[in-house]
PDB file of C-alpha atoms in Angstrom:
ATOM      1  CA  UNK T   1      35.149  86.058  -9.451  1.00 65.00           C
ATOM      2  CA  UNK T   2      34.669  88.890  -6.992  1.00 92.00           C
ATOM      3  CA  UNK T   3      34.786  92.676  -6.392  1.00 95.00           C
ATOM      4  CA  UNK T   4      36.464  93.772  -3.455  1.00 95.00           C
ATOM      5  CA  UNK T   5      37.842  96.606  -1.518  1.00 94.00           C
ATOM      6  CA  UNK T   6      41.323  97.606  -3.015  1.00 95.00           C
ATOM      7  CA  UNK T   7      44.378  96.745  -1.580  1.00 94.00           C
ATOM      8  CA  UNK T   8      48.310  97.910  -1.874  1.00 95.00           C
ATOM      9  CA  UNK T   9      48.905  94.075  -3.789  1.00 96.00           C
ATOM     10  CA  UNK T  10      46.599  96.124  -6.402  1.00 96.00           C
ATOM     11  CA  UNK T  11      48.605  98.651  -7.000  1.00 97.00           C
ATOM     12  CA  UNK T  12      50.825  97.742 -10.228  1.00 97.00           C
ATOM     13  CA  UNK T  13      47.622  96.370 -11.371  1.00 97.00           C
ATOM     14  CA  UNK T  14      45.776  99.554 -10.987  1.00 97.00           C
ATOM     15  CA  UNK T  15      48.266 101.878 -12.606  1.00 98.00           C
ATOM     16  CA  UNK T  16      48.502  99.350 -15.397  1.00 98.00           C
ATOM     17  CA  UNK T  17      44.939  99.377 -16.673  1.00 98.00           C
ATOM     18  CA  UNK T  18      44.597 103.006 -15.832  1.00 97.00           C
ATOM     19  CA  UNK T  19      47.874 102.764 -18.240  1.00 98.00           C
ATOM     20  CA  UNK T  20      46.168 101.349 -20.817  1.00 98.00           C
ATOM     21  CA  UNK T  21      43.246 103.840 -21.126  1.00 96.00           C
ATOM     22  CA  UNK T  22      45.645 106.650 -21.860  1.00 96.00           C
ATOM     23  CA  UNK T  23      47.376 104.007 -24.544  1.00 95.00           C
ATOM     24  CA  UNK T  24      43.814 104.581 -25.959  1.00 93.00           C
ATOM     25  CA  UNK T  25      42.894 107.987 -25.031  1.00 93.00           C
ATOM     26  CA  UNK T  26      39.709 107.076 -22.964  1.00 91.00           C
ATOM     27  CA  UNK T  27      40.985 109.521 -20.178  1.00 93.00           C
ATOM     28  CA  UNK T  28      42.319 112.917 -20.690  1.00 93.00           C
ATOM     29  CA  UNK T  29      45.324 112.297 -19.137  1.00 93.00           C
ATOM     30  CA  UNK T  30      48.432 111.546 -21.795  1.00 94.00           C
ATOM     31  CA  UNK T  31      51.343 110.629 -19.927  1.00 95.00           C
ATOM     32  CA  UNK T  32      51.612 107.232 -18.213  1.00 96.00           C
ATOM     33  CA  UNK T  33      52.156 107.036 -14.795  1.00 96.00           C
ATOM     34  CA  UNK T  34      54.528 104.998 -12.837  1.00 96.00           C
ATOM     35  CA  UNK T  35      53.418 103.011  -9.749  1.00 95.00           C
ATOM     36  CA  UNK T  36      54.750 105.580  -7.201  1.00 95.00           C
ATOM     37  CA  UNK T  37      53.047 107.921  -9.048  1.00 94.00           C
ATOM     38  CA  UNK T  38      49.624 106.091  -8.269  1.00 95.00           C
ATOM     39  CA  UNK T  39      50.118 105.438  -5.260  1.00 94.00           C
ATOM     40  CA  UNK T  40      48.513 108.687  -3.838  1.00 92.00           C
ATOM     41  CA  UNK T  41      45.492 107.514  -6.204  1.00 92.00           C
ATOM     42  CA  UNK T  42      44.934 104.558  -4.075  1.00 93.00           C
ATOM     43  CA  UNK T  43      45.514 106.335  -0.806  1.00 91.00           C
ATOM     44  CA  UNK T  44      42.786 108.863  -1.284  1.00 88.00           C
ATOM     45  CA  UNK T  45      40.402 105.834  -1.853  1.00 89.00           C
ATOM     46  CA  UNK T  46      41.785 104.039   1.390  1.00 83.00           C
ATOM     47  CA  UNK T  47      39.404 104.088   5.104  1.00 72.00           C
ATOM     48  CA  UNK T  48      36.751 107.101   2.893  1.00 71.00           C
ATOM     49  CA  UNK T  49      33.053 107.506   1.616  1.00 78.00           C
ATOM     50  CA  UNK T  50      34.812 106.634  -1.556  1.00 86.00           C
ATOM     51  CA  UNK T  51      35.901 103.624  -1.897  1.00 87.00           C
ATOM     52  CA  UNK T  52      37.855 102.078  -4.944  1.00 95.00           C
ATOM     53  CA  UNK T  53      36.576  98.033  -5.575  1.00 97.00           C
ATOM     54  CA  UNK T  54      38.732  95.628  -7.838  1.00 98.00           C
ATOM     55  CA  UNK T  55      36.759  93.228 -10.106  1.00 97.00           C
ATOM     56  CA  UNK T  56      39.291  89.642 -10.204  1.00 96.00           C
ATOM     57  CA  UNK T  57      38.890  86.807 -12.447  1.00 94.00           C
ATOM     58  CA  UNK T  58      40.937  83.495 -11.857  1.00 92.00           C
ATOM     59  CA  UNK T  59      42.816  85.789  -9.346  1.00 90.00           C
ATOM     60  CA  UNK T  60      43.776  88.462 -11.331  1.00 93.00           C
ATOM     61  CA  UNK T  61      42.510  92.417 -11.189  1.00 96.00           C
ATOM     62  CA  UNK T  62      40.682  92.346 -14.580  1.00 97.00           C
ATOM     63  CA  UNK T  63      38.647  95.781 -13.477  1.00 98.00           C
ATOM     64  CA  UNK T  64      37.792  98.324 -10.921  1.00 98.00           C
ATOM     65  CA  UNK T  65      35.655 101.455  -9.990  1.00 98.00           C
ATOM     66  CA  UNK T  66      34.817 104.006  -7.582  1.00 96.00           C
ATOM     67  CA  UNK T  67      32.590 106.756  -7.180  1.00 95.00           C
ATOM     68  CA  UNK T  68      34.069 110.496  -5.942  1.00 93.00           C
ATOM     69  CA  UNK T  69      32.315 113.487  -5.219  1.00 90.00           C
ATOM     70  CA  UNK T  70      31.408 115.941  -7.678  1.00 91.00           C
ATOM     71  CA  UNK T  71      32.854 119.293  -6.845  1.00 92.00           C
ATOM     72  CA  UNK T  72      34.282 118.353  -3.600  1.00 88.00           C
ATOM     73  CA  UNK T  73      32.837 120.806  -0.793  1.00 90.00           C
ATOM     74  CA  UNK T  74      30.154 122.577  -2.146  1.00 95.00           C
ATOM     75  CA  UNK T  75      27.164 121.109   0.110  1.00 94.00           C
ATOM     76  CA  UNK T  76      24.345 121.425  -2.621  1.00 94.00           C
ATOM     77  CA  UNK T  77      26.320 118.867  -4.903  1.00 93.00           C
ATOM     78  CA  UNK T  78      26.447 116.045  -1.587  1.00 93.00           C
ATOM     79  CA  UNK T  79      23.820 113.973  -3.586  1.00 94.00           C
ATOM     80  CA  UNK T  80      25.802 113.615  -6.757  1.00 95.00           C
ATOM     81  CA  UNK T  81      28.462 110.784  -6.862  1.00 95.00           C
ATOM     82  CA  UNK T  82      30.929 110.615  -9.781  1.00 96.00           C
ATOM     83  CA  UNK T  83      31.467 107.392 -11.155  1.00 98.00           C
ATOM     84  CA  UNK T  84      34.860 105.684 -13.139  1.00 97.00           C
ATOM     85  CA  UNK T  85      35.400 102.424 -14.270  1.00 98.00           C
ATOM     86  CA  UNK T  86      38.383 100.417 -15.536  1.00 97.00           C
ATOM     87  CA  UNK T  87      38.391  97.614 -17.671  1.00 97.00           C
ATOM     88  CA  UNK T  88      42.210  95.778 -18.677  1.00 97.00           C
ATOM     89  CA  UNK T  89      42.474  95.559 -21.929  1.00 95.00           C
ATOM     90  CA  UNK T  90      42.460  92.153 -22.367  1.00 94.00           C
ATOM     91  CA  UNK T  91      39.233  91.491 -20.731  1.00 95.00           C
ATOM     92  CA  UNK T  92      37.192  93.915 -22.726  1.00 93.00           C
ATOM     93  CA  UNK T  93      33.581  93.100 -24.200  1.00 92.00           C
ATOM     94  CA  UNK T  94      33.041  90.597 -21.911  1.00 93.00           C
ATOM     95  CA  UNK T  95      31.006  92.231 -19.214  1.00 94.00           C
ATOM     96  CA  UNK T  96      33.105  93.117 -16.625  1.00 97.00           C
ATOM     97  CA  UNK T  97      32.428  96.786 -17.322  1.00 96.00           C
ATOM     98  CA  UNK T  98      28.347  96.298 -16.703  1.00 97.00           C
ATOM     99  CA  UNK T  99      29.413  94.450 -13.365  1.00 97.00           C
ATOM    100  CA  UNK T 100      31.420  97.188 -12.321  1.00 98.00           C
ATOM    101  CA  UNK T 101      28.862  99.733 -13.338  1.00 98.00           C
ATOM    102  CA  UNK T 102      25.765  97.885 -11.767  1.00 98.00           C
ATOM    103  CA  UNK T 103      28.009  97.783  -8.708  1.00 97.00           C
ATOM    104  CA  UNK T 104      28.840 101.407  -8.611  1.00 97.00           C
ATOM    105  CA  UNK T 105      24.741 102.129  -9.371  1.00 97.00           C
ATOM    106  CA  UNK T 106      23.603  99.811  -6.585  1.00 95.00           C
ATOM    107  CA  UNK T 107      26.692 101.181  -4.314  1.00 93.00           C
ATOM    108  CA  UNK T 108      25.655 104.496  -4.966  1.00 94.00           C
ATOM    109  CA  UNK T 109      21.921 103.693  -3.598  1.00 93.00           C
ATOM    110  CA  UNK T 110      22.496 102.477  -0.851  1.00 91.00           C
ATOM    111  CA  UNK T 111      24.802 105.301   0.035  1.00 90.00           C
ATOM    112  CA  UNK T 112      22.020 107.506  -0.408  1.00 91.00           C
ATOM    113  CA  UNK T 113      22.947 109.653  -3.715  1.00 94.00           C
ATOM    114  CA  UNK T 114      20.311 110.587  -5.851  1.00 96.00           C
ATOM    115  CA  UNK T 115      22.611 110.927  -9.213  1.00 96.00           C
ATOM    116  CA  UNK T 116      25.178 109.616 -10.501  1.00 97.00           C
ATOM    117  CA  UNK T 117      27.375 111.269 -13.098  1.00 98.00           C
ATOM    118  CA  UNK T 118      30.240 109.875 -15.756  1.00 98.00           C
ATOM    119  CA  UNK T 119      32.305 112.239 -17.198  1.00 98.00           C
ATOM    120  CA  UNK T 120      33.921 110.842 -20.382  1.00 97.00           C
ATOM    121  CA  UNK T 121      35.584 111.562 -23.763  1.00 97.00           C
ATOM    122  CA  UNK T 122      33.122 111.497 -26.855  1.00 96.00           C
ATOM    123  CA  UNK T 123      35.860 109.277 -28.326  1.00 94.00           C
ATOM    124  CA  UNK T 124      35.287 106.408 -25.637  1.00 94.00           C
ATOM    125  CA  UNK T 125      32.288 104.793 -27.867  1.00 93.00           C
ATOM    126  CA  UNK T 126      32.501 101.242 -25.437  1.00 93.00           C
ATOM    127  CA  UNK T 127      31.716 103.318 -22.611  1.00 96.00           C
ATOM    128  CA  UNK T 128      29.236 105.638 -23.871  1.00 97.00           C
ATOM    129  CA  UNK T 129      27.313 102.621 -24.981  1.00 96.00           C
ATOM    130  CA  UNK T 130      27.589 100.602 -21.741  1.00 97.00           C
ATOM    131  CA  UNK T 131      26.230 104.332 -19.721  1.00 98.00           C
ATOM    132  CA  UNK T 132      23.457 103.995 -22.504  1.00 98.00           C
ATOM    133  CA  UNK T 133      22.905 100.481 -21.292  1.00 97.00           C
ATOM    134  CA  UNK T 134      22.422 101.042 -17.986  1.00 97.00           C
ATOM    135  CA  UNK T 135      19.534 103.928 -18.901  1.00 97.00           C
ATOM    136  CA  UNK T 136      22.272 106.841 -18.353  1.00 98.00           C
ATOM    137  CA  UNK T 137      21.763 110.171 -20.430  1.00 98.00           C
ATOM    138  CA  UNK T 138      23.466 112.460 -22.232  1.00 98.00           C
ATOM    139  CA  UNK T 139      22.982 115.866 -19.659  1.00 98.00           C
ATOM    140  CA  UNK T 140      25.841 117.681 -21.691  1.00 98.00           C
ATOM    141  CA  UNK T 141      29.072 118.451 -23.236  1.00 98.00           C
ATOM    142  CA  UNK T 142      32.177 120.541 -23.607  1.00 98.00           C
ATOM    143  CA  UNK T 143      33.197 120.457 -27.347  1.00 98.00           C
ATOM    144  CA  UNK T 144      36.295 119.975 -28.925  1.00 97.00           C
ATOM    145  CA  UNK T 145      38.251 120.581 -25.006  1.00 97.00           C
ATOM    146  CA  UNK T 146      40.614 117.876 -25.485  1.00 96.00           C
ATOM    147  CA  UNK T 147      43.574 118.062 -27.372  1.00 95.00           C
ATOM    148  CA  UNK T 148      45.634 115.412 -28.240  1.00 94.00           C
ATOM    149  CA  UNK T 149      48.441 116.267 -30.291  1.00 92.00           C
ATOM    150  CA  UNK T 150      45.876 118.662 -32.153  1.00 94.00           C
ATOM    151  CA  UNK T 151      43.931 115.864 -32.438  1.00 94.00           C
ATOM    152  CA  UNK T 152      40.497 117.157 -30.591  1.00 96.00           C
ATOM    153  CA  UNK T 153      37.406 115.618 -28.761  1.00 96.00           C
ATOM    154  CA  UNK T 154      34.757 116.141 -26.130  1.00 97.00           C
ATOM    155  CA  UNK T 155      34.291 116.121 -22.929  1.00 97.00           C
ATOM    156  CA  UNK T 156      30.658 114.239 -22.022  1.00 98.00           C
ATOM    157  CA  UNK T 157      28.438 114.419 -19.298  1.00 98.00           C
ATOM    158  CA  UNK T 158      26.100 111.350 -18.653  1.00 99.00           C
ATOM    159  CA  UNK T 159      23.750 111.319 -15.933  1.00 98.00           C
ATOM    160  CA  UNK T 160      21.823 108.880 -14.073  1.00 98.00           C
ATOM    161  CA  UNK T 161      18.515 109.827 -11.381  1.00 97.00           C
ATOM    162  CA  UNK T 162      18.706 106.867  -8.359  1.00 96.00           C
ATOM    163  CA  UNK T 163      15.545 108.596  -6.780  1.00 76.00           C
ATOM    164  CA  UNK T 164      13.711 111.143  -6.836  1.00 62.00           C
ATOM    165  CA  UNK T 165      14.051 114.013  -4.384  1.00 52.00           C
TER     166      UNK T 165
END
């Protein structure tokens, strides 16, 4: 088991895992993606300052994690990164999310970020618990902004200070 940079051969697994998150309403996307539609996502993380890592267990991709710029192009935000992570349905609640998040925190520190932010739906209780386990604090909420066929939920902002200014 280990983390490694994502490769082209991972595109099917990345797509499957993200589509599972869509089905569970753990993301604001509502329609599943095809492999072709997700290709741009993978391409955007190749040779970038924001690489995409996959977590393998017995040769299978069980999850992935990546950092992205928060408010790209706005120089004053350059020390803040957004963290995103996803775990395959069959591997939920087995510690893989913890491995992914711990890796991302360490990566962000090494890259010189001062804060991390995770943006998620309030119905994603597993991620809320995981973020709080790693000392993320709720920094904000946009109430009832996501609408799933008449059922609304809120967008949460969880943050972690990695270092003082």
